[in-house]
Coordinates of C-alpha atoms and ligand atoms in Angstrom, one line a residue:
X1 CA 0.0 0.0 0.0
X2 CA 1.5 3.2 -1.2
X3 CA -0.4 5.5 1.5
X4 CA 1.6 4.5 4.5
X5 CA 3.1 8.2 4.9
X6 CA -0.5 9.8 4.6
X7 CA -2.9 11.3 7.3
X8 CA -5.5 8.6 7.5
X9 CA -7.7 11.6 6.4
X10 CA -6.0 11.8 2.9
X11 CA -6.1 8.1 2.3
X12 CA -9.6 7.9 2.7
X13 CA -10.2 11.1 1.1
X14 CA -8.4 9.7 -1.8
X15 CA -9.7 6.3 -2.2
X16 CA -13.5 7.3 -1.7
X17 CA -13.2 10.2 -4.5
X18 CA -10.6 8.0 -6.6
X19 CA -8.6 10.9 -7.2
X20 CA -4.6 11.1 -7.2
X21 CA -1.8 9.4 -8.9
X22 CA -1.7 6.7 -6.0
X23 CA -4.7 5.1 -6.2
X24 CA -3.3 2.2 -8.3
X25 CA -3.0 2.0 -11.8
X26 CA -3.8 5.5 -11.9
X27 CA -1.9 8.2 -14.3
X28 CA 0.9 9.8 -12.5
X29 CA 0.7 13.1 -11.1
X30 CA 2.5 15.7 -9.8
X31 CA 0.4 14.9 -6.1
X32 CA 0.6 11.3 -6.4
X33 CA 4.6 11.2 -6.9
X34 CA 4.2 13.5 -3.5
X35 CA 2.3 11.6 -1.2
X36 CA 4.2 8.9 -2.1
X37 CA 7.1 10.8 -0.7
X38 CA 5.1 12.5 2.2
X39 CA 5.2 16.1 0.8
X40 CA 3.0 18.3 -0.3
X41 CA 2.7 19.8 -3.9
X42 CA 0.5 22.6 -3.8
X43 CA -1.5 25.7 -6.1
X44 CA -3.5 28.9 -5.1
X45 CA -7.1 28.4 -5.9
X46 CA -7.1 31.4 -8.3
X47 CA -9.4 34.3 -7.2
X48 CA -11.7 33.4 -10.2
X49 CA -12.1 30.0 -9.0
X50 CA -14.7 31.5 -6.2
X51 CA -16.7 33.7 -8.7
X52 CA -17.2 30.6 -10.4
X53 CA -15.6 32.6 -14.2
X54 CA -13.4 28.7 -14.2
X55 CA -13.7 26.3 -17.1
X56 CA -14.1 22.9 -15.2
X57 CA -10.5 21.4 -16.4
X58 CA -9.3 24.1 -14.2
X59 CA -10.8 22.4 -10.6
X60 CA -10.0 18.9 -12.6
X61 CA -6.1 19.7 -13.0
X62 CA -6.1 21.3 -9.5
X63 CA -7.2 18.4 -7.2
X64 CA -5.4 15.7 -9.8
X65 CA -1.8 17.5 -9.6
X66 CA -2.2 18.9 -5.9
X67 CA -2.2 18.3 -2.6
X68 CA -2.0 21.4 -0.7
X69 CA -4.5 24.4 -1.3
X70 CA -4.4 28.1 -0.4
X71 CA -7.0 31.2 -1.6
X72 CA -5.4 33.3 -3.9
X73 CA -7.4 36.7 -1.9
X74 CA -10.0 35.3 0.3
X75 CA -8.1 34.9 3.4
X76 CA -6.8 38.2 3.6
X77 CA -7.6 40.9 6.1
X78 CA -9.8 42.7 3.6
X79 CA -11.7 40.2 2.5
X80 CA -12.0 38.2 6.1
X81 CA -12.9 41.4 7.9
X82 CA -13.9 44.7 5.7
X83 CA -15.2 46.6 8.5
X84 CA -14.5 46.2 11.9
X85 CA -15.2 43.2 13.9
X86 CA -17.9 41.9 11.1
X87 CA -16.4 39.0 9.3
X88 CA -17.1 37.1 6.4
X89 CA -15.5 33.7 6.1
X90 CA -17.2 32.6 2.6
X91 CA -14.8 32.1 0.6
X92 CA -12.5 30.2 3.5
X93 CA -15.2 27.9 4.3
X94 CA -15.7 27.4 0.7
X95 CA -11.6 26.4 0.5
X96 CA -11.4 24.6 3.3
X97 CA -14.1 22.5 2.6
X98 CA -13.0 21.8 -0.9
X99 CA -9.6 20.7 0.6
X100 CA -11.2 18.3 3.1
X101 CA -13.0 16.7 -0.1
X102 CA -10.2 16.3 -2.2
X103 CA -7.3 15.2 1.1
X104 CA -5.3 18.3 0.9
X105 CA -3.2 20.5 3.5
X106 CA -5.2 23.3 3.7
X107 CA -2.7 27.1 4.1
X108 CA -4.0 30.1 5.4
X109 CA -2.7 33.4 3.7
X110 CA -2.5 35.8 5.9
X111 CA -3.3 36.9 8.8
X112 CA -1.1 40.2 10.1
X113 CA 0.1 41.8 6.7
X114 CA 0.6 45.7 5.7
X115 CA -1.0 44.8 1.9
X116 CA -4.9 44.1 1.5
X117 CA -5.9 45.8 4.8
X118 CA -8.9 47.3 4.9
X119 CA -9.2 51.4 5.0
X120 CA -10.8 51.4 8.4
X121 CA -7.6 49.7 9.7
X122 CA -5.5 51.9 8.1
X123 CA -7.3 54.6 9.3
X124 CA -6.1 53.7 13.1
X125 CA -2.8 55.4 14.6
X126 CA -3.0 54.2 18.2
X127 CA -0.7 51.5 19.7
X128 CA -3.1 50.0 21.8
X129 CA -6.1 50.1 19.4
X130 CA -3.9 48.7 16.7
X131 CA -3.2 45.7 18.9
X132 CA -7.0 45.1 20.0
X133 CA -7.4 44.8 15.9
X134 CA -4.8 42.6 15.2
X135 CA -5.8 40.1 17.9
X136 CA -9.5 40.3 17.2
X137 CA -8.8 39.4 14.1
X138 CA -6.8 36.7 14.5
X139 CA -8.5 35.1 17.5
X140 CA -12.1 35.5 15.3
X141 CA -10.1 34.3 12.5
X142 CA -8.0 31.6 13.5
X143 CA -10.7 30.5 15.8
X144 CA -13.2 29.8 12.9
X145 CA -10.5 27.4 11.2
X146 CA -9.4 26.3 14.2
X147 CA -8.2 22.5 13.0
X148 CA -8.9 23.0 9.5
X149 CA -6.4 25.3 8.3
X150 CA -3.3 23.5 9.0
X151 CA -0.4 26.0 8.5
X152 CA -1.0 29.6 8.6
X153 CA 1.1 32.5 7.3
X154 CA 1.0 34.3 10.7
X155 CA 2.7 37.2 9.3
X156 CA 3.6 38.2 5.8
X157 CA 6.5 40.4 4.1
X158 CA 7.4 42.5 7.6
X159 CA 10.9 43.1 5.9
X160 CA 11.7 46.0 3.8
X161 CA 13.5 46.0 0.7
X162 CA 16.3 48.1 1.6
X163 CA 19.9 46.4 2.2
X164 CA 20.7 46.3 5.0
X165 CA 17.0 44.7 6.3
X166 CA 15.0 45.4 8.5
X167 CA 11.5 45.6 10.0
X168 CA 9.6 47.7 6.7
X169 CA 8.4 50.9 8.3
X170 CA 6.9 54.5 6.9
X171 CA 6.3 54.2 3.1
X172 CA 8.2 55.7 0.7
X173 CA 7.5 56.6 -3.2
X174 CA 8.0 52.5 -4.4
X175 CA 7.3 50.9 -1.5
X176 CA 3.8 50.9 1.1
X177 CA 4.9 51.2 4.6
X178 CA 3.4 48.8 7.3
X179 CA 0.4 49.5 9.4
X180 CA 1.0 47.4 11.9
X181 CA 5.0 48.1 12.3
X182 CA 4.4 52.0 12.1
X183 CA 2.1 52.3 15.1
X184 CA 2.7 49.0 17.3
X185 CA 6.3 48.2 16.5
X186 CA 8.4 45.1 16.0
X187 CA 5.9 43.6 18.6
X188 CA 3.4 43.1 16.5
X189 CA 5.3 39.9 14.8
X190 CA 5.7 38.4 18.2
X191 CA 1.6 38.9 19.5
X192 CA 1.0 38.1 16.1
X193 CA 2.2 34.4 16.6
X194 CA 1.7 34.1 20.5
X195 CA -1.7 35.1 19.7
X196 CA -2.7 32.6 17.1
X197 CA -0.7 29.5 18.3
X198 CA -3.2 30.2 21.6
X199 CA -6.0 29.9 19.7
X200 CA -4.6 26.7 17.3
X201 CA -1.9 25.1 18.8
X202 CA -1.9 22.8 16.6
X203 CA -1.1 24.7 13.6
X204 CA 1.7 25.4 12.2
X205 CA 2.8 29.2 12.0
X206 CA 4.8 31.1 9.4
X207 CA 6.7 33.7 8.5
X208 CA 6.5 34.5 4.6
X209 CA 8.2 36.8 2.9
X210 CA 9.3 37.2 -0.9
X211 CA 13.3 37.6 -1.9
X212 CA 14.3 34.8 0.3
X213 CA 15.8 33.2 -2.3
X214 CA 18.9 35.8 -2.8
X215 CA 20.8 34.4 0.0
X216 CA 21.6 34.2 3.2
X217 CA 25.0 36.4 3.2
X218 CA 25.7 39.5 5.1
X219 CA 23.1 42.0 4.4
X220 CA 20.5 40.2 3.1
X221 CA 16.5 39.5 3.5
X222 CA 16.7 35.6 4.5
X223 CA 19.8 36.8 6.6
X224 CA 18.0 39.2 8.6
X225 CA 14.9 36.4 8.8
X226 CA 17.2 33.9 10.2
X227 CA 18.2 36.3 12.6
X228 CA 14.6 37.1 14.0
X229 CA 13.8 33.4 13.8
X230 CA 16.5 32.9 16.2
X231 CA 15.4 35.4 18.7
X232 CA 11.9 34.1 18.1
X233 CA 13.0 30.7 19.2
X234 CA 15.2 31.8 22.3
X235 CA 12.4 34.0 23.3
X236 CA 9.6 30.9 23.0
X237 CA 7.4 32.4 20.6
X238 CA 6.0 29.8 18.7
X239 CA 7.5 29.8 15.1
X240 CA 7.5 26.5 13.0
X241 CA 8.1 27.4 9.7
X242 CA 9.4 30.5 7.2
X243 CA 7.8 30.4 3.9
X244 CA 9.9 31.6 0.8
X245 CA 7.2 32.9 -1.7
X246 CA 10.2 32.3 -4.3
X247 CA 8.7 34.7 -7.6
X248 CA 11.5 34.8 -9.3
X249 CA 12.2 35.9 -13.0
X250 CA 13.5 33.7 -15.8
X251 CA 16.2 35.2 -17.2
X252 CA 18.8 34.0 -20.1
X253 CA 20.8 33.3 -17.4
X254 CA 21.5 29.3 -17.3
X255 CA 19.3 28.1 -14.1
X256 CA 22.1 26.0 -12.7
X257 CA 24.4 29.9 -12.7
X258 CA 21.2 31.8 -10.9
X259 CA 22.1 29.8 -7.7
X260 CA 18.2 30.9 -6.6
X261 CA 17.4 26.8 -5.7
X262 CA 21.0 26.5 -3.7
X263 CA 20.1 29.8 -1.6
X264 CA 16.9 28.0 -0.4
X265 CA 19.1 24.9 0.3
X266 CA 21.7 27.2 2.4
X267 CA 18.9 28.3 4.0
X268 CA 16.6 25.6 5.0
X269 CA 19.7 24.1 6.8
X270 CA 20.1 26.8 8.7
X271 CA 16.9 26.5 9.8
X272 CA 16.8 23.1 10.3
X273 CA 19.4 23.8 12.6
X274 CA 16.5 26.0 14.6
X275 CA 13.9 23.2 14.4
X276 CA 12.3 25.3 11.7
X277 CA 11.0 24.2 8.3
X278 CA 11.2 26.1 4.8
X279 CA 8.1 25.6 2.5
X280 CA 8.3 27.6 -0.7
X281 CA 5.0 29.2 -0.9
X282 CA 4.2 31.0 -3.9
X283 CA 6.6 29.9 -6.5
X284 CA 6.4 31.2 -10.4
X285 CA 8.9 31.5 -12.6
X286 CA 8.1 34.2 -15.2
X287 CA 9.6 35.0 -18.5
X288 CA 10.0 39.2 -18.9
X289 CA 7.6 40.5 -20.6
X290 CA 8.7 41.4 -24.7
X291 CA 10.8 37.8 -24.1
X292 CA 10.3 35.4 -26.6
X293 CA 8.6 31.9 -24.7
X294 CA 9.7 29.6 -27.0
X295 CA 11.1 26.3 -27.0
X296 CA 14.4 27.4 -25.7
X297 CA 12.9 29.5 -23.1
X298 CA 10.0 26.6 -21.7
X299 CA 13.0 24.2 -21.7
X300 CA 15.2 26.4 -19.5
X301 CA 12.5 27.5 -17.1
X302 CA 11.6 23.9 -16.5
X303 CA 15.7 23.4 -15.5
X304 CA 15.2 26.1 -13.2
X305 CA 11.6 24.7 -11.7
X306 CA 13.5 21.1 -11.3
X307 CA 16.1 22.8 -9.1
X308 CA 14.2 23.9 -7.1
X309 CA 12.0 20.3 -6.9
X310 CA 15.5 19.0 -6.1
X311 CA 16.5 20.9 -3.5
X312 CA 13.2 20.3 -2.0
X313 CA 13.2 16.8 -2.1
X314 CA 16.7 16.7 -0.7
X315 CA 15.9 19.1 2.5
X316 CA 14.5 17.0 5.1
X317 CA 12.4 20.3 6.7
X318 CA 10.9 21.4 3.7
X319 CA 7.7 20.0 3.4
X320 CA 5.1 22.2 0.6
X321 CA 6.0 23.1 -2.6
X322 CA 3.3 25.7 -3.5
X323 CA 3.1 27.0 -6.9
X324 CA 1.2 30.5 -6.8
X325 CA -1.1 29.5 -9.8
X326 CA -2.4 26.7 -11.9
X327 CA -2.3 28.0 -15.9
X328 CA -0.8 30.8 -17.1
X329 CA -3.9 32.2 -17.8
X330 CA -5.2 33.3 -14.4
X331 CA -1.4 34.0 -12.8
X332 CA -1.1 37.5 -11.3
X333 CA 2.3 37.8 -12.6
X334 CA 1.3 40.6 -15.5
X335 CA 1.6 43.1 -12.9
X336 CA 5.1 42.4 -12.8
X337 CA 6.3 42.5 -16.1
X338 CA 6.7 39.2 -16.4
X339 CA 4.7 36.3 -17.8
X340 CA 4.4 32.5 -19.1
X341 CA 5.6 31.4 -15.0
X342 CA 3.3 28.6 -14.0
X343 CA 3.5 24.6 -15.2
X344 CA 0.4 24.9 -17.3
X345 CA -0.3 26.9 -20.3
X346 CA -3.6 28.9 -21.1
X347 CA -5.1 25.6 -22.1
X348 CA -4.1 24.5 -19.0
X349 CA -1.9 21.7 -20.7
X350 CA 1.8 20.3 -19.1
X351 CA 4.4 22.3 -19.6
X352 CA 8.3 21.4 -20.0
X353 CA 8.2 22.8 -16.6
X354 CA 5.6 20.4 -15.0
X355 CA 7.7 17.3 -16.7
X356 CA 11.0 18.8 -15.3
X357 CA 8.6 18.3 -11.7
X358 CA 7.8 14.9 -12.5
X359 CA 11.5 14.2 -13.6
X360 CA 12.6 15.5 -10.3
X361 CA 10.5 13.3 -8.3
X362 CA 11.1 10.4 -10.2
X363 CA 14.9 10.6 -9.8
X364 CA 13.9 11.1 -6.0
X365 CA 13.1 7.6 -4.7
X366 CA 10.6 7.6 -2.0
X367 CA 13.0 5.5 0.4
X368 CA 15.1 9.0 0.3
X369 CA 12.9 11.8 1.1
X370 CA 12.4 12.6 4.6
X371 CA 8.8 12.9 6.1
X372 CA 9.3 16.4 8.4
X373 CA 5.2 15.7 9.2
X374 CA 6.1 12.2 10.4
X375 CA 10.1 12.1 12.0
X376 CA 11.4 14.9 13.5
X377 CA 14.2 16.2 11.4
X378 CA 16.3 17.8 14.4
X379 CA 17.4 14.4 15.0
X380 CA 18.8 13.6 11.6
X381 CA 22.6 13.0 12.1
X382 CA 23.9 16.6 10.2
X383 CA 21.6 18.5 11.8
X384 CA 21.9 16.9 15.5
X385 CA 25.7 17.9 15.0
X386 CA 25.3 21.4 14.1
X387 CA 23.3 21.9 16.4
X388 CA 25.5 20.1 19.2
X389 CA 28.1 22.7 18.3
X390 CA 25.4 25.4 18.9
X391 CA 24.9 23.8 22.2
X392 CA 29.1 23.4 22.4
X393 CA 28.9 27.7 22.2
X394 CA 26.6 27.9 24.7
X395 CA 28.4 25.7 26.8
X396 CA 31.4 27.6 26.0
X397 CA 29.9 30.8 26.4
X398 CA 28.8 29.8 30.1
X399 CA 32.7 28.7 31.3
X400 CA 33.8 32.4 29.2
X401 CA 31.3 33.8 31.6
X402 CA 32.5 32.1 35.0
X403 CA 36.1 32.8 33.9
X404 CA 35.1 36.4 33.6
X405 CA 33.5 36.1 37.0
X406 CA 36.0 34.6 38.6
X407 CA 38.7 36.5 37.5
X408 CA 41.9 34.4 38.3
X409 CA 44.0 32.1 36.0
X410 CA 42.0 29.4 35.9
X411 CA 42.9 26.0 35.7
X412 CA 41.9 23.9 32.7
X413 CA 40.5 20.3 33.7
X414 CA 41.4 19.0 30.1
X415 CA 44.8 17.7 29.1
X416 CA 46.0 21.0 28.5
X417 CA 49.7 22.3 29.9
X418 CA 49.3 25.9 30.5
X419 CA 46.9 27.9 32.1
X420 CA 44.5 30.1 30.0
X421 CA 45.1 33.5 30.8
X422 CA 42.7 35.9 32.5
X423 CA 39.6 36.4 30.5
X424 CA 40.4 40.2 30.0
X425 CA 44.0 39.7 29.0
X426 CA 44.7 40.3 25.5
X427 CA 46.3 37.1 25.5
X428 CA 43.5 34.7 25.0
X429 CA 45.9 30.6 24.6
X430 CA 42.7 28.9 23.0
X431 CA 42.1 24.9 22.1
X432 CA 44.9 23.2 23.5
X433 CA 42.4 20.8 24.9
X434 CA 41.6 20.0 21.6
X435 CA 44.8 19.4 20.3
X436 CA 44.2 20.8 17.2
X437 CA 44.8 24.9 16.7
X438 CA 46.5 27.3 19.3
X439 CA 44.6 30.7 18.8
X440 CA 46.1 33.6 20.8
X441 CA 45.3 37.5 20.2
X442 CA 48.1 39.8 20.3
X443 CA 47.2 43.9 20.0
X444 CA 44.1 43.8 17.2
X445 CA 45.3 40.4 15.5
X446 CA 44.3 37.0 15.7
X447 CA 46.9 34.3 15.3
X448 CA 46.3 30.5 14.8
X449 CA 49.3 28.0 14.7
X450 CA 48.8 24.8 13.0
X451 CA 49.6 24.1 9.8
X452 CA 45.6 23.5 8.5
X453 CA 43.3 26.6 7.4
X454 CA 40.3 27.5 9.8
X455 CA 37.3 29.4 9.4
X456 CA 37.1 32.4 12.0
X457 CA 33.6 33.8 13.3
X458 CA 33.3 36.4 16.1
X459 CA 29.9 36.8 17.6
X460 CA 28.9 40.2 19.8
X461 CA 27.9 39.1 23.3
X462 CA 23.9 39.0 22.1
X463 CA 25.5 36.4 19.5
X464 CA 25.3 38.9 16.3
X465 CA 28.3 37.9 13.6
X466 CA 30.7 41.0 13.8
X467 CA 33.7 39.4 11.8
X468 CA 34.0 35.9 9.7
X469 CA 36.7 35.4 7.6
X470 CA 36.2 31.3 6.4
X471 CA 40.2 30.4 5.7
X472 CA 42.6 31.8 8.0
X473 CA 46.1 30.2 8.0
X474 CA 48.5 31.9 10.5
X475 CA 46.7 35.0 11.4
X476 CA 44.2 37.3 10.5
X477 CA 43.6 41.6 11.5
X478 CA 40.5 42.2 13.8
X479 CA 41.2 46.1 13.2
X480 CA 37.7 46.4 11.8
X481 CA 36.2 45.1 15.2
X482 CA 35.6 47.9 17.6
X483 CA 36.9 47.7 21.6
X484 CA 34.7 45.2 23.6
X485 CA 34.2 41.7 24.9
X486 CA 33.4 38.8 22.2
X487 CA 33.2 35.6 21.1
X488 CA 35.5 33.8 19.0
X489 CA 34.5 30.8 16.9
X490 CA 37.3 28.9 15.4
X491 CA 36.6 26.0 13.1
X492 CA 38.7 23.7 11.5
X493 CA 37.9 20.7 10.0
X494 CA 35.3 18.5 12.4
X495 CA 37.2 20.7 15.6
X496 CA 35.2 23.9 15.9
X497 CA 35.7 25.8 19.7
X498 CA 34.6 28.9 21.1
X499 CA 36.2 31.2 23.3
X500 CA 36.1 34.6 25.1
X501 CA 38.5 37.4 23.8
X502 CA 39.0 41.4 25.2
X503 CA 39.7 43.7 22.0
X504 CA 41.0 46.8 23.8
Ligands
G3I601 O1 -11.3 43.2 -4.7 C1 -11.2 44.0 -5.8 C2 -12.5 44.0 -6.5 O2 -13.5 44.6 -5.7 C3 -12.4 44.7 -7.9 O3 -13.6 44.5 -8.6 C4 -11.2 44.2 -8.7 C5 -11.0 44.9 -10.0 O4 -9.7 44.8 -10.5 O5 -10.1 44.2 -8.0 C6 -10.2 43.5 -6.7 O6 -9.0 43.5 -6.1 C7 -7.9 42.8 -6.6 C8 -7.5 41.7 -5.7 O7 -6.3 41.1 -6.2 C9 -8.6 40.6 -5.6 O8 -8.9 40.1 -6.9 C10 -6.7 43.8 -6.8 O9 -7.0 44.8 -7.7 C11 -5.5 43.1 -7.2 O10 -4.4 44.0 -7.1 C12 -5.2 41.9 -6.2 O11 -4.0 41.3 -6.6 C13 -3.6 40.3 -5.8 C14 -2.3 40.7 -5.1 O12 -1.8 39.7 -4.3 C15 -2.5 41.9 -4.2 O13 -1.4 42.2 -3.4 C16 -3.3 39.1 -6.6 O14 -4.5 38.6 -7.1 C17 -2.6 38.0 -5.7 O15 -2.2 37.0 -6.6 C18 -1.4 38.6 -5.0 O16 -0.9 37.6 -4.2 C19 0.3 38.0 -3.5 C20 0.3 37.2 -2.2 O17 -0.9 37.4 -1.4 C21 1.5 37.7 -1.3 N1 2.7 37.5 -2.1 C22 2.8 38.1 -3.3 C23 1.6 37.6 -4.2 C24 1.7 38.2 -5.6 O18 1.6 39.6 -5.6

């Protein structure tokens, strides 16, 4: 029986309606090829879908190719509440039903956003009336769905566009400012997840956002979203998941030099390393507009859509692939300039893209996909090690501290010969317990002896990166590092150890 990594609610949604690729014998799908593999494949329902202007192949390809579901517009703040406190959940009951027909995850898009907000919100400047809105809403909201919708996006596209990030505030000429950031503050994000994971614990709560797939360097969106999903997690507020909307452009650019699919893969592992999944949530891949699609152009935008199956597949905490459309002909992404970005043409027929999909799968056996719904993916080997040298810093971090406390030399209990000096000499004797590197500072510069390169990270004491250079041999210049107290990460092959250092 193929449906051993299914909800008991999908198998028997699927075998009573006979739809899906795994009821035996049955044509091969996009959602069948999924389940199989315990993800989830999912569209939008288009807009158009609830004013009933859809041809019937469109509902036919959606529930035969998909297994997740989320309204294109019908969830949002306008639409759920457009005047205050009287709600209209429609269209949701509408969605949600038809996923509980057809065995799909059901998403909810989104509750706390500063786009689609009604006028009468907007209209609000308080700090304390802003918040009463915010958590009506979501307690009326999420409280309706509660244990239908499965995942919600708790908040949506809270980061600017600027670089470097961070929170998006006051609008400017390009750009809308945020509501909710403008007159509550960064605080909003936090209530905004505390408040709905009250109400559904059992759901699973995002944080979406578009660009995440630029990167995770110094500087940049997903960068400054790992950063806030660590402080969520330290502070307990009940994050499980970051959703990468992932519109990105087709360009003439070959899709294995756009490095687009291998910045989600950077990323989902550093999140993995937080207990966190990555779904991509909105994905489309338009051509610019005035761009020939021909042959040549399908061909290479099916490359790109296959990366980014792969790197799906490959992540063990990703777990939805959603696709922000179902044909061409209903996708949104005319308003950007761009067009031709979904697996299925106007006729809604396969696309070189929805084969390169299939292709992916296919060369994914199910035996070597992780289930993040089923095992929990913190205890994967890789990941349990990075994060046992997370835990080795914090460990480290706490002996730096009682060191600096204590004040004296102190003695090491390891093997090593000499004492480390005082914590607030400038002559930090690092890692001869681990036999490996010997990592001393002398005036502004680093030194490491040993013949092998290392990577060197130094951390603030609130743990923010001021300083990584990733292949030191003999010594590197902390001159760019102003006076203080930090922490030094040095990493050399498995050997990785943190220490305490005084740049005065
Ligand atoms: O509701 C009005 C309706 O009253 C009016 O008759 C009609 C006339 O054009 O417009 C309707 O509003 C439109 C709305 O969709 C609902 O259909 C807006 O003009 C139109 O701008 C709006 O576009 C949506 C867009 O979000 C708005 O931000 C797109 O359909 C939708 O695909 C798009 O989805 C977003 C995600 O939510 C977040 N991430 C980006 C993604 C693409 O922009």
């Amino acid at each position: 029986m193929k449906f051993t990594r299914l909800t008991s609610g999908v198998v028997l949604a699927a075998t009573v309606i006979g739809l899906g690729a795994s009821v035996a014998g049955a044509q091969e799908t996009l959602r069948g090829l999924a389940e199989e593999r315990g993800r989830y494949v999912g569209s939008i329902l288009n807009s158009q879908w609830f004013s009933g202007g859809l041809p019937g192949n469109y509902e036919e390809t959606q529930k035969r190719e998909f297994n997740a579901v989320v309204c294109e517009n019908e969830m949002k703040f306008d639409a759920t509440e457009p005047s205050q406190n009287n709600f209209n959940f429609n269209n949701g009951d509408r969605m949600v039903k038809y996923a509980k027909q057809n065995g799909m995850r059901a998403r909810g898009h989104a509750l706390a956003w500063h786009s689609q907000v009604p006028n009468w919100v907007n209209s609000h400047k308080n700090k304390q009336e802003l918040l009463g809105i915010l958590k009506n809403h979501i307690e009326k909201t999420v409280g309706h769905f509660k244990g239908q919708i499965d995942e919600w996006d708790v908040v949506n596209e809270a980061v600017n566009d600027n670089d470097p990030h961070d929170w998006r505030a006051t609008a400017t000429n390009s750009r809308p400012g945020s509501v909710w950031f403008d007159n509550i503050g960064a605080e909003f994000l936090d209530s905004a997840f505390v408040w709905t994971h009250r109400v559904d614990p059992d759901a699973e709560l995002c944080y979406n956002d578009y660009n995440l797939e630029q990167g995770i360097g110094e500087g940049s969106k997903a960068g400054f979203v790992l950063k806030q999903v660590k402080r969520w997690k330290e502070m307990g507020i009940p994050i499980t998941c970051v959703g990468s909307q992932t519109h990105v452009e087709d360009t003439t650019t070959a899709p294995e030099f756009n490095g687009a699919a291998e910045n989600l893969r950077a990323f989902a592992k550093e999140l993995a390393k937080l207990g966190v999944k990555l779904n991509i949530t909105e994905l489309d891949i338009g051509i610019k507009s005035g761009m020939p699609v021909d042959a040549a152009a399908l061909a290479r935008q099916g490359h790109f859509y296959r990366q980014f199956m792969d790197v799906f597949l490959e992540e063990p905490n990703m777990g939805e692939f959603v696709i922000w459309g179902v044909s061409d002909k209903w996708s949104w992404l005319g308003g950007l300039n761009r067009q031709a970005g979904l697996i299925f043409n106007d006729n809604l027929q396969k696309k070189p893209a929805y084969d390169s999909l299939i292709a992916s799968l296919k060369a994914h056996a199910p035996e070597t996909v992780f289930n993040p719904y089923k095992d929990d993916f913190t205890k994967l080997d890789s990941i349990a090690k990075a994060d046992s040298i997370a835990k080795a810093d914090s460990v480290a971090k706490a002996v730096a501290d009682s060191i600096a406390k204590a004040n004296p030399v102190v003695e090491d209990t390891s093997k090593q010969i000499e004492p480390i000096a005082p914590a607030d000499s400038t002559e930090v004797l690092l890692s001869r317990a681990y036999g490996v590197f010997g990592v001393k500072v002398s005036g502004r510069t680093l030194n490491i002896s040993g013949d092998a390169s290392a990577k060197v990270q130094v951390f603030d004491m609130q743990g923010r990166p001021v300083f990584s250079d990733k292949a030191v041999k003999g010594s590197v210049s902390l001159a760019t590092v102003p006076n203080g107290i930090y922490m030094v990460r040095v990493t050399s092959g498995t050997s990785s150890l943190v220490r305490r250092i005084a740049l005065k």
